[in-house]
Each structure stands twice: as C-alpha cells, then as structure tokens.
Coordinates of N, CA, C and O and ligand atoms in Angstrom, one line a residue:
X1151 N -155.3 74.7 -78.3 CA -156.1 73.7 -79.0 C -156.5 74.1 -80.4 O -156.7 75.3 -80.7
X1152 N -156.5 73.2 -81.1 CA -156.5 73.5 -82.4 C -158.0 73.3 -82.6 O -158.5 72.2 -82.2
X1153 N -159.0 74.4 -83.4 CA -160.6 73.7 -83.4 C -160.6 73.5 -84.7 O -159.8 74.0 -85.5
X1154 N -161.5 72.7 -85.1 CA -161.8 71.9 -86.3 C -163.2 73.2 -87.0 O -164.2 73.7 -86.4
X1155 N -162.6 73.4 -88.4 CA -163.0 74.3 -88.7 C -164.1 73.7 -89.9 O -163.8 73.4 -91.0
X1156 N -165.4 73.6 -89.3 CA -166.4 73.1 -90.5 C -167.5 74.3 -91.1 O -167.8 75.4 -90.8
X1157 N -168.0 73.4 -92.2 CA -168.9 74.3 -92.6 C -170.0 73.6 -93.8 O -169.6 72.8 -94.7
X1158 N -171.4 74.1 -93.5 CA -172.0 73.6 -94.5 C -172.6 74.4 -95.4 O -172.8 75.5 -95.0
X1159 N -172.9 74.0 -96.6 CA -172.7 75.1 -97.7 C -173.7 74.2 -98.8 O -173.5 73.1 -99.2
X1160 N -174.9 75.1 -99.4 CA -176.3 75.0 -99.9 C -176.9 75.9 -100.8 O -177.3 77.1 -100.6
X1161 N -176.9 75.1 -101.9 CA -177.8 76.0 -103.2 C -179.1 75.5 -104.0 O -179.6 74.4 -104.1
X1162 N -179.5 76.8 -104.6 CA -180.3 76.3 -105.7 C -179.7 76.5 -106.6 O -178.5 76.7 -106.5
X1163 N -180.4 76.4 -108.2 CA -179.7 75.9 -109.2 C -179.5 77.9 -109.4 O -179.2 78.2 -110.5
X1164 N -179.6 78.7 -108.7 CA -179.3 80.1 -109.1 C -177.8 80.6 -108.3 O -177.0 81.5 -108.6
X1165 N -178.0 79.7 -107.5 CA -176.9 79.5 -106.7 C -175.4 78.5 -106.7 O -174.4 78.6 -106.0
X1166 N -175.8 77.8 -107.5 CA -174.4 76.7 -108.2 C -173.8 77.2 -108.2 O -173.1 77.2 -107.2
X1167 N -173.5 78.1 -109.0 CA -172.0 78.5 -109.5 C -171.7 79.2 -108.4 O -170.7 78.7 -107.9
X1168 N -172.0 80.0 -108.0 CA -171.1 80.5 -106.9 C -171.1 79.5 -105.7 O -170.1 79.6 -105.0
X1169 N -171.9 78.8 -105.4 CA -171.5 77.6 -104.5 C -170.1 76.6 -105.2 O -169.3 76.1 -104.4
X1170 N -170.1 76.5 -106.0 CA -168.9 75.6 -106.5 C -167.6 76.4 -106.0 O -166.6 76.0 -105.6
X1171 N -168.1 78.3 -106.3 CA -166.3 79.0 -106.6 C -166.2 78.7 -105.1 O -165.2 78.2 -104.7
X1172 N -167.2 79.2 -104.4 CA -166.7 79.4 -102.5 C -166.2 78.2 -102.3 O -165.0 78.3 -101.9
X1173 N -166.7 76.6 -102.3 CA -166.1 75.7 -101.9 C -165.0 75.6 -102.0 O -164.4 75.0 -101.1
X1174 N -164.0 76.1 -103.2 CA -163.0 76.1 -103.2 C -162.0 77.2 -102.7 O -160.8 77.2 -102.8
X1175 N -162.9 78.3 -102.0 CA -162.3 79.0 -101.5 C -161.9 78.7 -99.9 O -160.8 78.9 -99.3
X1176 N -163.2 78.3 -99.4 CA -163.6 77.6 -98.3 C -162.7 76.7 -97.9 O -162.4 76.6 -96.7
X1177 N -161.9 75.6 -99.3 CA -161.3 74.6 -99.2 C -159.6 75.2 -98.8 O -158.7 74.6 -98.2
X1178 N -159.6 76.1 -99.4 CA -158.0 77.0 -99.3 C -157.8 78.1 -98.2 O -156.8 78.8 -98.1
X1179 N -159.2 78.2 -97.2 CA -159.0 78.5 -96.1 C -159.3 77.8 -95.0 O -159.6 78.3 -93.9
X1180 N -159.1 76.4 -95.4 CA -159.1 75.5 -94.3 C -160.4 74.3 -93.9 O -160.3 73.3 -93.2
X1181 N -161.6 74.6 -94.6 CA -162.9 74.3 -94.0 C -162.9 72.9 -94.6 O -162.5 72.6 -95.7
X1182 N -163.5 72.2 -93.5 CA -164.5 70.9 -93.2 C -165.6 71.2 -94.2 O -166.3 72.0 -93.5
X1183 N -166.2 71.1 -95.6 CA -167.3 71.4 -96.1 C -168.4 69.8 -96.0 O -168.1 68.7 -96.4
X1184 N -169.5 70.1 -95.4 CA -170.8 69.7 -95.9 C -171.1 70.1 -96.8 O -171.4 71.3 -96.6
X1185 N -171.2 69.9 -98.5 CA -172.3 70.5 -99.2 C -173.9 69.7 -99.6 O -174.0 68.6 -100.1
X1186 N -174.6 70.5 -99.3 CA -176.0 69.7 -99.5 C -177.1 70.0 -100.7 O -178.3 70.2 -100.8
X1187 N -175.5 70.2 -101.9 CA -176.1 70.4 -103.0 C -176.9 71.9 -103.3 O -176.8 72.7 -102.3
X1188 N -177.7 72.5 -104.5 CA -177.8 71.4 -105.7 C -176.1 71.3 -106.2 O -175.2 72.0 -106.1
X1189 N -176.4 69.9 -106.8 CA -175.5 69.7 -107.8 C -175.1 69.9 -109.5 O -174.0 69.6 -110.1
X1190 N -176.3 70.7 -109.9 CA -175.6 71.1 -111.3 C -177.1 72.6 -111.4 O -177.9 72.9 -110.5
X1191 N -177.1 73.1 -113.0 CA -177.9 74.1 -113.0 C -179.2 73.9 -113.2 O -179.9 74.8 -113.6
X1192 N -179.7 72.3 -113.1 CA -181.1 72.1 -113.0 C -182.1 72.6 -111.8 O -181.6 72.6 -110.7
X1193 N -183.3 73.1 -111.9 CA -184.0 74.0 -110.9 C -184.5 72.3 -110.3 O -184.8 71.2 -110.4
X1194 N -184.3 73.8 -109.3 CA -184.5 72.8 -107.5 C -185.1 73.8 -106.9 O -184.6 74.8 -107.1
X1195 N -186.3 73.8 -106.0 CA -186.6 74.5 -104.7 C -186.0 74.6 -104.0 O -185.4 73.6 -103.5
X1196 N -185.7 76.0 -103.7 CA -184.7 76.8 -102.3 C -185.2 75.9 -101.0 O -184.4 75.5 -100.2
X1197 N -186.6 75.7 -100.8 CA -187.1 76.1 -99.2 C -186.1 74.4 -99.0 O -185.2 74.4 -98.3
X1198 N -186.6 73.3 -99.8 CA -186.0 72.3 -99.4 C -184.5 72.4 -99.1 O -184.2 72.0 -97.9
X1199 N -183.6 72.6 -99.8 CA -182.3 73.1 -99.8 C -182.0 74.2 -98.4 O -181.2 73.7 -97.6
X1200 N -182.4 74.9 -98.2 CA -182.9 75.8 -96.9 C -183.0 74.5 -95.7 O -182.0 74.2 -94.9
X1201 N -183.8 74.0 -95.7 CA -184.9 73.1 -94.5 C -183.5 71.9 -94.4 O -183.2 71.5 -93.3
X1202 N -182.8 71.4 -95.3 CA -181.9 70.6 -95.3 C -180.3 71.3 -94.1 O -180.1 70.9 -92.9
X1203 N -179.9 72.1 -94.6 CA -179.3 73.2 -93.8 C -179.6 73.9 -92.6 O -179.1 73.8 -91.5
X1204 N -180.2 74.3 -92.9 CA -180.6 74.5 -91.6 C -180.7 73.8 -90.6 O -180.1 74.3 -89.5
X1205 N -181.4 72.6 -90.6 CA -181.6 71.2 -90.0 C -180.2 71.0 -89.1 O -180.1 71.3 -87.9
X1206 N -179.4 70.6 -89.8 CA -177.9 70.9 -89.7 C -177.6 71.7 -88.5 O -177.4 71.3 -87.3
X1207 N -177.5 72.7 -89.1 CA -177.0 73.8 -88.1 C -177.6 73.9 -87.2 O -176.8 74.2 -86.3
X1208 N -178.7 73.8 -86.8 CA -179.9 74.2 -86.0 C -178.8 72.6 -84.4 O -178.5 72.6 -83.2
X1209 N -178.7 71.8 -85.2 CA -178.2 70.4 -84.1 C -176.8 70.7 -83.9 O -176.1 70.0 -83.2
X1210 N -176.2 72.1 -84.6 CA -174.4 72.4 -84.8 C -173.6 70.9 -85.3 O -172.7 70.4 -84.7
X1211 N -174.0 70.5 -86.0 CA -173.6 69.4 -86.7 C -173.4 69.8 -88.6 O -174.1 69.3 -89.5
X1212 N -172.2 70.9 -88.8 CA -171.6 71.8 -87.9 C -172.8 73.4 -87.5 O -173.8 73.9 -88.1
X1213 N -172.0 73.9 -86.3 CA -172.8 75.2 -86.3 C -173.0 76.1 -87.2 O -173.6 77.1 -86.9
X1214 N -172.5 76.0 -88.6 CA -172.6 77.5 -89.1 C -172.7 77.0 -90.9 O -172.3 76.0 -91.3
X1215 N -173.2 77.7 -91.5 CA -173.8 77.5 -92.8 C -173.8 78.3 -93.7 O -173.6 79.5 -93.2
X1216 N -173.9 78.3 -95.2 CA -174.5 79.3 -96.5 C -175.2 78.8 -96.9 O -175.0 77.6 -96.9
X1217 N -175.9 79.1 -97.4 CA -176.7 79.8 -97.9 C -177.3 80.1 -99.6 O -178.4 80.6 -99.6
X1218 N -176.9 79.8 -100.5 CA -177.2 80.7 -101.6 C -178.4 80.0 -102.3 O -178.7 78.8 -102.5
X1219 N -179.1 81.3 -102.9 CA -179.8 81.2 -104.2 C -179.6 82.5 -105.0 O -178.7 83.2 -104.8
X1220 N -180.9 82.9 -106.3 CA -180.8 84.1 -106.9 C -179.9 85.3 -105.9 O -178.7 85.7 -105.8
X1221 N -181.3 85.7 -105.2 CA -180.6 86.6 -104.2 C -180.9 86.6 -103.3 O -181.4 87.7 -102.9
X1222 N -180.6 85.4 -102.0 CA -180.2 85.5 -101.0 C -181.6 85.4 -100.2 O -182.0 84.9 -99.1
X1223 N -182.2 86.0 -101.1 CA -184.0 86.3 -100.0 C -184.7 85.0 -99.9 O -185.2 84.6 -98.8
X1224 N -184.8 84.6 -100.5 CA -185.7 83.1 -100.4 C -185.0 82.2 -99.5 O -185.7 81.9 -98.5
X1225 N -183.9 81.8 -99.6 CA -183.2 81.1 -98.7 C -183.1 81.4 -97.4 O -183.1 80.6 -96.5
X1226 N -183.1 83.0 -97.2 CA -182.9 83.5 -95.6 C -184.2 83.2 -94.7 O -184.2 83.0 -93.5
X1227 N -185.6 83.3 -95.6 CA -186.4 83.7 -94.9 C -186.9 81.8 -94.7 O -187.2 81.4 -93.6
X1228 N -186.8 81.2 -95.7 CA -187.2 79.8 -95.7 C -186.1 79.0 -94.1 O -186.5 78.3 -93.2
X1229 N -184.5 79.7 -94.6 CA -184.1 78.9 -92.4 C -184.4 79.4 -91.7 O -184.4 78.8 -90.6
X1230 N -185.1 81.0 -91.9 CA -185.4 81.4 -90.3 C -186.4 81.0 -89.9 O -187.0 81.6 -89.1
X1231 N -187.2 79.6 -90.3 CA -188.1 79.5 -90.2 C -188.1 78.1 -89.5 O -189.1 77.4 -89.2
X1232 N -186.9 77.8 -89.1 CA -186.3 76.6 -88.3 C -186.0 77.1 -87.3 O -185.3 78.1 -87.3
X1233 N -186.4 76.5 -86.0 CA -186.3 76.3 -84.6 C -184.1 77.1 -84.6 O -183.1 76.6 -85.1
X1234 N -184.0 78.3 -83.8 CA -182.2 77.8 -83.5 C -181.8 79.0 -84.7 O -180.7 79.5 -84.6
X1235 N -182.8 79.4 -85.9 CA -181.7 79.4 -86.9 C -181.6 81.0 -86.9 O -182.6 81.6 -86.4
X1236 N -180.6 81.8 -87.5 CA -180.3 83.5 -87.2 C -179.9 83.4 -88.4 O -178.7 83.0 -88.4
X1237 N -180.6 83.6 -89.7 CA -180.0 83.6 -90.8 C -180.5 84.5 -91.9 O -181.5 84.4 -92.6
X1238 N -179.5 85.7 -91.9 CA -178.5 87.0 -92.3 C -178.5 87.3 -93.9 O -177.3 87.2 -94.3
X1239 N -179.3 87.6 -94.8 CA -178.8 87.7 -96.1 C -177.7 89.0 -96.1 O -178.0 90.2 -95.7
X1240 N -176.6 88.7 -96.6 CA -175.9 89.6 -96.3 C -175.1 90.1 -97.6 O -174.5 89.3 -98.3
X1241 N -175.0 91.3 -98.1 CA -175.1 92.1 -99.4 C -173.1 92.2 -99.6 O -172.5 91.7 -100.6
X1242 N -172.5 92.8 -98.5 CA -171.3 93.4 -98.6 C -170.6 93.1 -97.2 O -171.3 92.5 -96.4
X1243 N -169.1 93.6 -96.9 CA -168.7 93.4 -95.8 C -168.8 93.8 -94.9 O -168.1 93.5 -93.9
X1244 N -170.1 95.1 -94.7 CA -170.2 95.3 -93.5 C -172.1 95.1 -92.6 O -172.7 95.3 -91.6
X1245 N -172.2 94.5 -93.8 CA -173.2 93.7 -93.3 C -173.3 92.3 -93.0 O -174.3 91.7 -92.5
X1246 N -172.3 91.9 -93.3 CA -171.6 90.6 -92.9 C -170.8 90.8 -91.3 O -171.1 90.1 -90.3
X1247 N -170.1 91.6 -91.4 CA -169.2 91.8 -89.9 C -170.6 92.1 -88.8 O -170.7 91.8 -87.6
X1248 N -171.4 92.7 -89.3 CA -172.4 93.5 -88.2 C -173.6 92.2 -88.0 O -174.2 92.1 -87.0
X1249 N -173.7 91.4 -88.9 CA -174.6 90.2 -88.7 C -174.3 88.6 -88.0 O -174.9 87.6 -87.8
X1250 N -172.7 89.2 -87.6 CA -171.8 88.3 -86.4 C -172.2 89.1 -85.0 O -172.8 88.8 -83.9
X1251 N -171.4 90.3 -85.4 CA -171.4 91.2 -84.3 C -172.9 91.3 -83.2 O -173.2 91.1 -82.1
X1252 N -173.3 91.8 -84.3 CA -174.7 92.1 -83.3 C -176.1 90.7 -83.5 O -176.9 90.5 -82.6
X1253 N -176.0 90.3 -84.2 CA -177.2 89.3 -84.5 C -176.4 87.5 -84.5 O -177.0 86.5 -84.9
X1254 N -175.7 87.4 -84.1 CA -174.7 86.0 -83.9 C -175.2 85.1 -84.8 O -175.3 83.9 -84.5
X1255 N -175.8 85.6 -86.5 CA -175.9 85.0 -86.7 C -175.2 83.2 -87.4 O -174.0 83.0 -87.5
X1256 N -176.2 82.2 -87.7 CA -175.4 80.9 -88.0 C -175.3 80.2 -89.3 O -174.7 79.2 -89.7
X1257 N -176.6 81.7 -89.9 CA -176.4 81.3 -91.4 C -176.2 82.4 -92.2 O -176.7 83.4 -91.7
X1258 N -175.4 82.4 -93.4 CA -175.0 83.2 -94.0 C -175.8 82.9 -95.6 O -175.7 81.8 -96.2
X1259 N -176.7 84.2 -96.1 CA -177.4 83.5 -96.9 C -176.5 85.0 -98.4 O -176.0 86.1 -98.1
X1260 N -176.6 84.5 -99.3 CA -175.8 85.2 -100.7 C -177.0 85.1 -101.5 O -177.9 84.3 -101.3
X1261 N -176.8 86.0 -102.3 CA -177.3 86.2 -103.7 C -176.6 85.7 -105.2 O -175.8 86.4 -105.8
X1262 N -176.8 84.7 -105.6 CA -175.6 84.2 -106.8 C -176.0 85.3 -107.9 O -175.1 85.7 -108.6
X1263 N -177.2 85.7 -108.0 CA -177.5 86.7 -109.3 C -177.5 88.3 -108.7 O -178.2 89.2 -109.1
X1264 N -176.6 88.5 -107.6 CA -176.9 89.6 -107.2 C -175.5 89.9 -106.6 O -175.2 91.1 -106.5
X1265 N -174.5 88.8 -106.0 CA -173.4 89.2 -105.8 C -172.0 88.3 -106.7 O -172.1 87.2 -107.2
X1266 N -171.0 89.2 -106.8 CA -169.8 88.3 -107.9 C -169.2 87.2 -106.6 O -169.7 86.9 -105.6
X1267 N -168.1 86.9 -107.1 CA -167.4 85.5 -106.3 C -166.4 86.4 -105.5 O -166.1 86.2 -104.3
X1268 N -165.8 87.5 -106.6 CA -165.0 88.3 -105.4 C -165.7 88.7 -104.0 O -165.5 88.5 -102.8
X1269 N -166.4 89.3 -104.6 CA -166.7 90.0 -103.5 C -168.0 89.2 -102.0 O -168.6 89.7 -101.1
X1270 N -168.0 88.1 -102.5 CA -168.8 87.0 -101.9 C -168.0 86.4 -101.4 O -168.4 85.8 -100.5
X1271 N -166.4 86.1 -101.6 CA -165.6 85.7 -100.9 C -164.9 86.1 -100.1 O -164.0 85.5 -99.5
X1272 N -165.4 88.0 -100.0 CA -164.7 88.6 -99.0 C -165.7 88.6 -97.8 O -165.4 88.4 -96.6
X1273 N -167.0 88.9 -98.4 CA -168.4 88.5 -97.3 C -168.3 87.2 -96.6 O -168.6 87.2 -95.4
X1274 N -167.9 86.3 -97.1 CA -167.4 84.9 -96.3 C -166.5 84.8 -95.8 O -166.4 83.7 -95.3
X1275 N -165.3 85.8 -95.7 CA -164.3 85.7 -94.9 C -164.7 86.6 -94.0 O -164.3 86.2 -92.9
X1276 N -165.3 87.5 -93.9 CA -165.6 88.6 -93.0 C -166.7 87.5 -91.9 O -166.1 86.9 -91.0
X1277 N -167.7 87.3 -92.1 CA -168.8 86.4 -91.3 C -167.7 85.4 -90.5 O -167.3 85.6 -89.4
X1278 N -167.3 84.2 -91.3 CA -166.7 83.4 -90.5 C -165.6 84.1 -89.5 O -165.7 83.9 -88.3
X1279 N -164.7 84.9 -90.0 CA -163.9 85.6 -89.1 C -163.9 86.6 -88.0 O -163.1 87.1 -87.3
X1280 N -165.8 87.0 -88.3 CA -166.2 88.0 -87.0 C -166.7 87.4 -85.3 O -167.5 86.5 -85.5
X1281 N -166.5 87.6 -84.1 CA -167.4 87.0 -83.6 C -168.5 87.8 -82.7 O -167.9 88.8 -82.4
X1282 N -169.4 87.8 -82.2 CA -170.5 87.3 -81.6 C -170.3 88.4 -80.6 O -169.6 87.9 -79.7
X1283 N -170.5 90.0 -80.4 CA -170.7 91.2 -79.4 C -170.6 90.6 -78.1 O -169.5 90.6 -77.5
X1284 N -172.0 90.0 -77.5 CA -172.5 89.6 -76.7 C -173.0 90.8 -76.1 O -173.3 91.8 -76.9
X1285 N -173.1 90.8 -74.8 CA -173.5 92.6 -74.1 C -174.8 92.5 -74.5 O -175.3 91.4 -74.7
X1286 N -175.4 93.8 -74.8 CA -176.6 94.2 -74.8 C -177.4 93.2 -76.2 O -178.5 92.8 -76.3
X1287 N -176.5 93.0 -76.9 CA -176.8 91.8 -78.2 C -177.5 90.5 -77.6 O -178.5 89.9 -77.8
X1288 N -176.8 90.4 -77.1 CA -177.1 88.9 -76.1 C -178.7 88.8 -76.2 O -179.4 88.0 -76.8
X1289 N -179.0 90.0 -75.1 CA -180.3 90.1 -74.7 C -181.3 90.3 -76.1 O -182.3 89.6 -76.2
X1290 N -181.2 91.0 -76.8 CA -181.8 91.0 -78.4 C -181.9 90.2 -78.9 O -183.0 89.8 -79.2
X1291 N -180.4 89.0 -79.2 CA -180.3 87.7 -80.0 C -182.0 86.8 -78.6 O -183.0 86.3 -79.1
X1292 N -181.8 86.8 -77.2 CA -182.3 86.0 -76.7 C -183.5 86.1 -76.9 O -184.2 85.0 -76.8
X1293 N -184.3 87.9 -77.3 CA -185.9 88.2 -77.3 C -186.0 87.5 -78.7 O -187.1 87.0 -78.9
X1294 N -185.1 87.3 -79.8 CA -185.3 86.4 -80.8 C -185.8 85.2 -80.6 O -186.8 84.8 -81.2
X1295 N -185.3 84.8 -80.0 CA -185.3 83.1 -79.3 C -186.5 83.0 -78.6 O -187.0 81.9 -78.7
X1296 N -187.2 84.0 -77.8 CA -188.3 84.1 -77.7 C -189.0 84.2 -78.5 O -190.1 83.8 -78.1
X1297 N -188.9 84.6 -79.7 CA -190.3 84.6 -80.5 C -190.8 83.1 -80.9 O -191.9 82.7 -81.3
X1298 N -189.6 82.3 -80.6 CA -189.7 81.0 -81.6 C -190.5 80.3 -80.7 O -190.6 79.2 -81.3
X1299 N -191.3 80.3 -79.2 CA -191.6 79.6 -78.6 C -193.3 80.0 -78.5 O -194.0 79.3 -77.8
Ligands
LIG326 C1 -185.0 81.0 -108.5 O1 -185.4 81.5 -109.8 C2 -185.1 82.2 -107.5 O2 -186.4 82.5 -107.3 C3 -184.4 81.8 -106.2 O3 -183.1 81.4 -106.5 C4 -184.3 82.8 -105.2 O4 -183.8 84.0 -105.7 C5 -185.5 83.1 -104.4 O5 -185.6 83.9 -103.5

C-alpha cells in the first residue's frame, strides 16, 4: 500500500525563509504540504501560527507538522499547549531521531535564526523518517497525556 505522505508546515516572519527553503525540500521528497503561512517577512505572532497547526495536527488532518520561528522556543511551547500535541524543538540530528524515538513526537519545531537550511533539512529528514520506540516510551508518551486531563 502506498501511504500518502502529508505534511503541515508554519511560520513567523523569523521563520519565512527557512519555511519557503524546506517546502521545497519537502516538495522533492515527496510531501503533501499544508502551509499555514506567514507569507512574507512582515511580523506576525507565533502563538497564532502555533494554535493554527497545531489544531491540525491535533485532528491528524495531517498528523504531523513544523514548526518554525526565531528559535524554535516560542513555537514549541505555544503547541504544547493544545490538547494531542508532543512538540519537540529540535537543534540537530540527534535530537530529532530521539524526539520520534522516545517522545513520538507530532511537531517538529526549528529555529530560523538559530539553525541553516542545510542542516534543518537534515533534521527534517531525520524526524519524518524515524519512528515511534513504543515499549517503555509508550508508557511515558501516555503519563504525558495524562497531564493534559
Ligand atoms: C520574533 O522576534 C521571535 O521572538 C520569535 O520568532 C521566536 O523566536 C519566539 O520564541
């Protein structure tokens, strides 16, 4: 079976440009893109851009998302703040592989002023291409899910 490979992908204006390079990276590795903006380098609030995505993801319509602003922090903490969402600011590739692995997460949050496109495009291939431990993770990701209630 062949699965349909989507993805939604969200910035602020610190975040544009590297949201523009990944879409096209995204696009030459196959992905279904949602983008939910911003659209150019005029300032916009993260949390909105965040709460839009998230939203998203949170219904898996599609399941899995980025993320970006400055650096990554504002965004991460603004989805975890939605019902569903496990969202990862993630620096390099192995905090990207370990934030599938052990934390399943469904959002992938970047830094535009803190990481290049190379190497943000390897952190995006790493995330999308790792999956999900389970095992003893399971039970961790689940006391998460607990806190949200
Ligand atoms: C915008 O200047 C900046 O604060 C924002 O992109 C982000 O880094 C917040 O965490």
């Amino acid at each position: 079976m062949i699965q349909e490979k989507k993805i939604a992908i969200g910035s602020d204006h610190a975040g544009f440009e590297l949201k523009e390079n990944l879409k096209e990276f995204l696009k030459e590795l196959g992905y279904d893109i949602t983008d939910l903006g911003t659209n150019s380098l005029d300032s916009v609030d993260y949390p909105l851009i965040a709460k839009a995505l998230a939203t998203l993801v949170t219904n898996k319509n599609p399941d899995k998302g980025i993320l970006i602003c400055g650096t990554g922090i504002g965004m991460s903490i603004a989805a975890n703040k939605i019902k569903g969402i496990i969202a990862a600011h993630c620096y390099d590739t192995e905090t990207a592989k370990l934030a599938r692995q052990h934390n399943n997460s469904n959002i992938l949050a970047l830094g535009g002023r803190i990481t290049s496109p190379e190497i943000a495009k390897h952190i995006v291939q790493t995330w999308l291409e790792t999956k999900f431990e389970g095992g003893r993770h399971l039970r961790r990701v689940q006391e998460i899910r607990d806190l949200e209630r």
